[in-house]
């Protein structure tokens, strides 16, 4: 596999088609994962509170990662933007179980940041990150 240094957009067909952004950008073997909220395939934020929104947003991020050949162990950094930090903290054990279910016991460098609002008014969480994917698994999408 030849690794290109030119940035390549990564937009899985399983996620809503982006307009004016990319779900991810691959540069070399580093994948920059754009912010994912809890949007479902119908472009609606999933109901059910912070745990359900974490599951959807993190699942969306992992979908982008997989599109480039990555696995959760390739994640090197995650930033979580939250509109209600105390709510996230109150559900930390449940969120931790969802993390381990989706990603296993791998925890990259992480930050949680409080914010007053996200792009979709009903979104409570947005997750972005970065991953370094080994060349033997790297999938470079067509331009």
PDB file of C-alpha atoms in Angstrom:
ATOM      1  CA  UNK A   1       0.000   0.000   0.000  1.00  0.00           C
ATOM      2  CA  UNK A   2       1.371   3.375  -1.017  1.00  0.00           C
ATOM      3  CA  UNK A   3       0.771   6.075   1.536  1.00  0.00           C
ATOM      4  CA  UNK A   4      -0.101   9.422   0.010  1.00  0.00           C
ATOM      5  CA  UNK A   5       0.649  12.659   1.839  1.00  0.00           C
ATOM      6  CA  UNK A   6      -2.102  14.595   0.060  1.00  0.00           C
ATOM      7  CA  UNK A   7      -5.225  14.945   2.206  1.00  0.00           C
ATOM      8  CA  UNK A   8      -8.018  12.620   1.123  1.00  0.00           C
ATOM      9  CA  UNK A   9     -11.611  12.983   2.362  1.00  0.00           C
ATOM     10  CA  UNK A  10     -13.102   9.949   4.110  1.00  0.00           C
ATOM     11  CA  UNK A  11     -16.894   9.908   3.857  1.00  0.00           C
ATOM     12  CA  UNK A  12     -18.492   6.511   4.510  1.00  0.00           C
ATOM     13  CA  UNK A  13     -21.722   5.844   2.643  1.00  0.00           C
ATOM     14  CA  UNK A  14     -23.184   4.562   5.930  1.00  0.00           C
ATOM     15  CA  UNK A  15     -23.217   8.129   7.284  1.00  0.00           C
ATOM     16  CA  UNK A  16     -25.216  11.094   6.017  1.00  0.00           C
ATOM     17  CA  UNK A  17     -23.578  12.670   2.974  1.00  0.00           C
ATOM     18  CA  UNK A  18     -21.570  15.686   4.134  1.00  0.00           C
ATOM     19  CA  UNK A  19     -22.035  19.116   2.627  1.00  0.00           C
ATOM     20  CA  UNK A  20     -19.266  21.641   3.193  1.00  0.00           C
ATOM     21  CA  UNK A  21     -17.132  19.316   5.345  1.00  0.00           C
ATOM     22  CA  UNK A  22     -15.716  15.777   5.458  1.00  0.00           C
ATOM     23  CA  UNK A  23     -16.375  13.137   8.093  1.00  0.00           C
ATOM     24  CA  UNK A  24     -12.644  12.502   8.110  1.00  0.00           C
ATOM     25  CA  UNK A  25      -9.466  13.540   6.340  1.00  0.00           C
ATOM     26  CA  UNK A  26      -6.638  11.090   5.709  1.00  0.00           C
ATOM     27  CA  UNK A  27      -3.140  12.582   5.456  1.00  0.00           C
ATOM     28  CA  UNK A  28      -0.458   9.933   5.151  1.00  0.00           C
ATOM     29  CA  UNK A  29      -1.501   7.286   7.634  1.00  0.00           C
ATOM     30  CA  UNK A  30      -3.059   9.788  10.048  1.00  0.00           C
ATOM     31  CA  UNK A  31      -6.832  10.052   9.992  1.00  0.00           C
ATOM     32  CA  UNK A  32      -8.345  13.242  11.362  1.00  0.00           C
ATOM     33  CA  UNK A  33     -11.867  12.418  12.466  1.00  0.00           C
ATOM     34  CA  UNK A  34     -14.331  15.275  12.084  1.00  0.00           C
ATOM     35  CA  UNK A  35     -16.774  15.997  14.870  1.00  0.00           C
ATOM     36  CA  UNK A  36     -19.580  13.450  15.075  1.00  0.00           C
ATOM     37  CA  UNK A  37     -22.841  14.144  16.825  1.00  0.00           C
ATOM     38  CA  UNK A  38     -25.592  11.614  17.461  1.00  0.00           C
ATOM     39  CA  UNK A  39     -27.106  11.940  13.982  1.00  0.00           C
ATOM     40  CA  UNK A  40     -28.764   8.803  12.705  1.00  0.00           C
ATOM     41  CA  UNK A  41     -29.221   7.794   9.051  1.00  0.00           C
ATOM     42  CA  UNK A  42     -32.367   9.974   8.865  1.00  0.00           C
ATOM     43  CA  UNK A  43     -30.384  13.067   9.921  1.00  0.00           C
ATOM     44  CA  UNK A  44     -32.047  13.151  13.335  1.00  0.00           C
ATOM     45  CA  UNK A  45     -30.340  13.272  16.714  1.00  0.00           C
ATOM     46  CA  UNK A  46     -31.163  10.016  18.489  1.00  0.00           C
ATOM     47  CA  UNK A  47     -33.480  10.341  21.485  1.00  0.00           C
ATOM     48  CA  UNK A  48     -32.775   8.842  24.885  1.00  0.00           C
ATOM     49  CA  UNK A  49     -30.302  11.124  26.621  1.00  0.00           C
ATOM     50  CA  UNK A  50     -26.538  11.333  26.900  1.00  0.00           C
ATOM     51  CA  UNK A  51     -25.808   7.580  26.902  1.00  0.00           C
ATOM     52  CA  UNK A  52     -27.782   6.995  23.693  1.00  0.00           C
ATOM     53  CA  UNK A  53     -26.204  10.069  22.117  1.00  0.00           C
ATOM     54  CA  UNK A  54     -22.710   8.928  23.137  1.00  0.00           C
ATOM     55  CA  UNK A  55     -23.359   5.499  21.574  1.00  0.00           C
ATOM     56  CA  UNK A  56     -24.493   7.036  18.273  1.00  0.00           C
ATOM     57  CA  UNK A  57     -21.797   9.731  18.085  1.00  0.00           C
ATOM     58  CA  UNK A  58     -18.979   7.328  18.986  1.00  0.00           C
ATOM     59  CA  UNK A  59     -20.391   4.721  16.602  1.00  0.00           C
ATOM     60  CA  UNK A  60     -20.394   7.327  13.831  1.00  0.00           C
ATOM     61  CA  UNK A  61     -16.758   8.162  14.581  1.00  0.00           C
ATOM     62  CA  UNK A  62     -15.811   4.462  14.520  1.00  0.00           C
ATOM     63  CA  UNK A  63     -17.590   4.098  11.156  1.00  0.00           C
ATOM     64  CA  UNK A  64     -15.289   6.767   9.696  1.00  0.00           C
ATOM     65  CA  UNK A  65     -12.279   5.074  11.287  1.00  0.00           C
ATOM     66  CA  UNK A  66     -13.222   1.687   9.800  1.00  0.00           C
ATOM     67  CA  UNK A  67     -13.700   3.219   6.336  1.00  0.00           C
ATOM     68  CA  UNK A  68      -9.953   3.975   6.281  1.00  0.00           C
ATOM     69  CA  UNK A  69      -9.023   0.527   7.629  1.00  0.00           C
ATOM     70  CA  UNK A  70      -8.671   1.653  11.229  1.00  0.00           C
ATOM     71  CA  UNK A  71      -9.671  -0.051  14.444  1.00  0.00           C
ATOM     72  CA  UNK A  72     -10.297   1.517  17.877  1.00  0.00           C
ATOM     73  CA  UNK A  73      -6.741   0.683  19.000  1.00  0.00           C
ATOM     74  CA  UNK A  74      -5.506   3.124  16.297  1.00  0.00           C
ATOM     75  CA  UNK A  75      -7.140   6.099  18.049  1.00  0.00           C
ATOM     76  CA  UNK A  76      -4.524   8.428  19.493  1.00  0.00           C
ATOM     77  CA  UNK A  77      -6.712  11.335  20.583  1.00  0.00           C
ATOM     78  CA  UNK A  78     -10.382  11.989  21.324  1.00  0.00           C
ATOM     79  CA  UNK A  79     -12.043  15.294  22.214  1.00  0.00           C
ATOM     80  CA  UNK A  80     -15.585  15.224  23.564  1.00  0.00           C
ATOM     81  CA  UNK A  81     -17.652  18.412  23.506  1.00  0.00           C
ATOM     82  CA  UNK A  82     -20.557  18.390  25.960  1.00  0.00           C
ATOM     83  CA  UNK A  83     -23.469  20.726  26.571  1.00  0.00           C
ATOM     84  CA  UNK A  84     -23.976  19.285  30.085  1.00  0.00           C
ATOM     85  CA  UNK A  85     -20.837  17.992  31.800  1.00  0.00           C
ATOM     86  CA  UNK A  86     -22.612  17.006  35.062  1.00  0.00           C
ATOM     87  CA  UNK A  87     -25.059  14.829  33.083  1.00  0.00           C
ATOM     88  CA  UNK A  88     -22.152  13.095  31.329  1.00  0.00           C
ATOM     89  CA  UNK A  89     -20.405  12.569  34.661  1.00  0.00           C
ATOM     90  CA  UNK A  90     -23.593  11.201  36.253  1.00  0.00           C
ATOM     91  CA  UNK A  91     -23.780   8.577  33.489  1.00  0.00           C
ATOM     92  CA  UNK A  92     -20.035   7.869  33.373  1.00  0.00           C
ATOM     93  CA  UNK A  93     -20.307   4.165  34.262  1.00  0.00           C
ATOM     94  CA  UNK A  94     -22.896   3.553  31.531  1.00  0.00           C
ATOM     95  CA  UNK A  95     -20.852   5.531  29.002  1.00  0.00           C
ATOM     96  CA  UNK A  96     -17.772   3.542  30.000  1.00  0.00           C
ATOM     97  CA  UNK A  97     -19.655   0.296  29.323  1.00  0.00           C
ATOM     98  CA  UNK A  98     -20.674   1.584  25.878  1.00  0.00           C
ATOM     99  CA  UNK A  99     -17.056   2.563  25.169  1.00  0.00           C
ATOM    100  CA  UNK A 100     -15.779  -0.911  26.102  1.00  0.00           C
ATOM    101  CA  UNK A 101     -18.542  -2.560  24.057  1.00  0.00           C
ATOM    102  CA  UNK A 102     -17.633  -0.554  20.937  1.00  0.00           C
ATOM    103  CA  UNK A 103     -13.874  -0.065  21.357  1.00  0.00           C
ATOM    104  CA  UNK A 104     -12.658  -2.515  23.952  1.00  0.00           C
ATOM    105  CA  UNK A 105     -10.313  -1.512  26.785  1.00  0.00           C
ATOM    106  CA  UNK A 106      -8.326   0.967  24.659  1.00  0.00           C
ATOM    107  CA  UNK A 107      -8.252   4.578  25.846  1.00  0.00           C
ATOM    108  CA  UNK A 108      -6.372   7.210  23.827  1.00  0.00           C
ATOM    109  CA  UNK A 109      -5.479  10.678  25.051  1.00  0.00           C
ATOM    110  CA  UNK A 110      -8.790  12.375  25.812  1.00  0.00           C
ATOM    111  CA  UNK A 111     -10.313  15.699  26.719  1.00  0.00           C
ATOM    112  CA  UNK A 112     -13.842  16.665  27.683  1.00  0.00           C
ATOM    113  CA  UNK A 113     -14.867  20.250  27.013  1.00  0.00           C
ATOM    114  CA  UNK A 114     -18.048  22.011  28.054  1.00  0.00           C
ATOM    115  CA  UNK A 115     -19.813  24.168  25.502  1.00  0.00           C
ATOM    116  CA  UNK A 116     -23.065  26.106  25.448  1.00  0.00           C
ATOM    117  CA  UNK A 117     -24.377  24.605  22.205  1.00  0.00           C
ATOM    118  CA  UNK A 118     -23.577  22.324  19.279  1.00  0.00           C
ATOM    119  CA  UNK A 119     -24.540  22.539  15.590  1.00  0.00           C
ATOM    120  CA  UNK A 120     -27.821  20.640  16.029  1.00  0.00           C
ATOM    121  CA  UNK A 121     -29.801  22.244  18.895  1.00  0.00           C
ATOM    122  CA  UNK A 122     -30.802  18.871  20.388  1.00  0.00           C
ATOM    123  CA  UNK A 123     -27.241  17.475  20.290  1.00  0.00           C
ATOM    124  CA  UNK A 124     -25.695  16.983  23.729  1.00  0.00           C
ATOM    125  CA  UNK A 125     -22.341  15.607  22.564  1.00  0.00           C
ATOM    126  CA  UNK A 126     -19.875  15.895  19.689  1.00  0.00           C
ATOM    127  CA  UNK A 127     -16.800  13.687  19.409  1.00  0.00           C
ATOM    128  CA  UNK A 128     -13.757  14.294  17.250  1.00  0.00           C
ATOM    129  CA  UNK A 129     -10.415  12.589  17.160  1.00  0.00           C
ATOM    130  CA  UNK A 130      -7.313  11.414  15.390  1.00  0.00           C
ATOM    131  CA  UNK A 131      -5.967   7.965  14.581  1.00  0.00           C
ATOM    132  CA  UNK A 132      -2.724   6.588  13.197  1.00  0.00           C
ATOM    133  CA  UNK A 133      -3.425   3.557  11.000  1.00  0.00           C
ATOM    134  CA  UNK A 134      -0.644   1.070  10.185  1.00  0.00           C
ATOM    135  CA  UNK A 135       0.181   0.861   6.470  1.00  0.00           C
ATOM    136  CA  UNK A 136      -0.789  -2.824   6.262  1.00  0.00           C
ATOM    137  CA  UNK A 137      -4.422  -1.975   7.149  1.00  0.00           C
ATOM    138  CA  UNK A 138      -4.680   1.485   5.628  1.00  0.00           C
ATOM    139  CA  UNK A 139      -7.434   1.965   3.037  1.00  0.00           C
ATOM    140  CA  UNK A 140      -7.153   5.149   1.022  1.00  0.00           C
ATOM    141  CA  UNK A 141     -10.564   6.085  -0.401  1.00  0.00           C
ATOM    142  CA  UNK A 142     -10.719   7.211  -4.010  1.00  0.00           C
ATOM    143  CA  UNK A 143     -10.645  10.960  -4.474  1.00  0.00           C
TER     144      UNK A 143
END
